[in-house]
Tab-separated table of C-alpha atoms in Angstrom:
chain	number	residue	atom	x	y	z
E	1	UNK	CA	0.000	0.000	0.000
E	2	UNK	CA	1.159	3.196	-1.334
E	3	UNK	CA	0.890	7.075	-0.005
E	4	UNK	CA	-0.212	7.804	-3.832
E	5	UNK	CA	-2.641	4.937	-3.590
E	6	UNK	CA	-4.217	5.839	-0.238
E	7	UNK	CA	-4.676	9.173	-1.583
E	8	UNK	CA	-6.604	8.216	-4.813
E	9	UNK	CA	-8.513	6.380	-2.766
E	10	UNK	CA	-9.685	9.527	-0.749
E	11	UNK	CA	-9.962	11.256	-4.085
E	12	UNK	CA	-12.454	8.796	-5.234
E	13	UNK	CA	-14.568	8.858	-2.082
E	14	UNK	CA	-14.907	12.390	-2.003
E	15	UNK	CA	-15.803	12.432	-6.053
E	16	UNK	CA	-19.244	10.472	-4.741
E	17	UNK	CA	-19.966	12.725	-1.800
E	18	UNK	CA	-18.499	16.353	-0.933
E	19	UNK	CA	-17.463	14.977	1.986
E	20	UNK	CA	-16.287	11.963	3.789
E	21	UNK	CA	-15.977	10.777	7.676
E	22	UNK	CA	-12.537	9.452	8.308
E	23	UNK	CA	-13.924	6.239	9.894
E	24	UNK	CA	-15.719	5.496	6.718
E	25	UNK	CA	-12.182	5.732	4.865
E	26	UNK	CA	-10.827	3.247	7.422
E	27	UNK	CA	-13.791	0.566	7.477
E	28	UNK	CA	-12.359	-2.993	7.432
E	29	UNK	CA	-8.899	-1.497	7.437
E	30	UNK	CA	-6.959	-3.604	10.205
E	31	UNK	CA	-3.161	-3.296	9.323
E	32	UNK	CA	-1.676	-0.892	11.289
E	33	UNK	CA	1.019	0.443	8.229
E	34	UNK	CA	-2.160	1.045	6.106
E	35	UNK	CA	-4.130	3.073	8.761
E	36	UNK	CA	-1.023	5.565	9.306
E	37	UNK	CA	-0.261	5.698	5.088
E	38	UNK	CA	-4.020	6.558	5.076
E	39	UNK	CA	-3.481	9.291	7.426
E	40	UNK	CA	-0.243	10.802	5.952
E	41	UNK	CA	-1.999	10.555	2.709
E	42	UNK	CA	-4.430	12.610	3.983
E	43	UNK	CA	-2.483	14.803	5.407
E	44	UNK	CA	-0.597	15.253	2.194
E	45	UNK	CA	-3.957	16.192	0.268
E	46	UNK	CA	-4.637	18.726	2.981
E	47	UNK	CA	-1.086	20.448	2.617
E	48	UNK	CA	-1.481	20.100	-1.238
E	49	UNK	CA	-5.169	22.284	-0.645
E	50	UNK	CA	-7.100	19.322	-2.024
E	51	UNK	CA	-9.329	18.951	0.743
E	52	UNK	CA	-9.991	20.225	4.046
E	53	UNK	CA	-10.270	18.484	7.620
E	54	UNK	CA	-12.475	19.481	10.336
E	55	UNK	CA	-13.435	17.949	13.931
E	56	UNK	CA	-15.856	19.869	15.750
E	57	UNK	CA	-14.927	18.328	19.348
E	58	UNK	CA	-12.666	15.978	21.028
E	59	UNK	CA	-13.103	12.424	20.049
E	60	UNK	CA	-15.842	13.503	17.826
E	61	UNK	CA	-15.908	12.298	14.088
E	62	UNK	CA	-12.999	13.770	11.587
E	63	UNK	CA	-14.696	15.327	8.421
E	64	UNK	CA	-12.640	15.483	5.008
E	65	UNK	CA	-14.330	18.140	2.487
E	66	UNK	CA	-12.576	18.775	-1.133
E	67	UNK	CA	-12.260	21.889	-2.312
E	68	UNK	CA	-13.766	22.663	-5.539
């Protein structure tokens, strides 16, 4: 599993929906190396302005909008 993979992967679930809840990215996902390449991959789309993260509270859900 690739960073570049991971992130086309988040590319395609946010061309269904606007946005996507972290947790949906990571269903069925139980390999550690994958879970943290999803998350660097994500934060590489952020830095790249591809998409945006929000969490409104502590523990609460993690949000990933693209930006048109």
């Amino acid at each position: 599993m690739t960073l570049a993979e991971r992130a086309a992967a988040i590319r395609a679930a946010l061309r269904e929906a606007p946005a996507v809840v972290l947790q949906e990215l990571l269903a069925g996902v139980r390999d550690r190396v994958v879970l943290a390449v999803t998350f660097l991959a994500l934060l590489e789309l952020v830095k790249r302005r591809e998409l945006t993260v929000e969490q409104e509270r502590p523990w609460g859900p993690i949000l990933c909008r693209r930006i048109p």
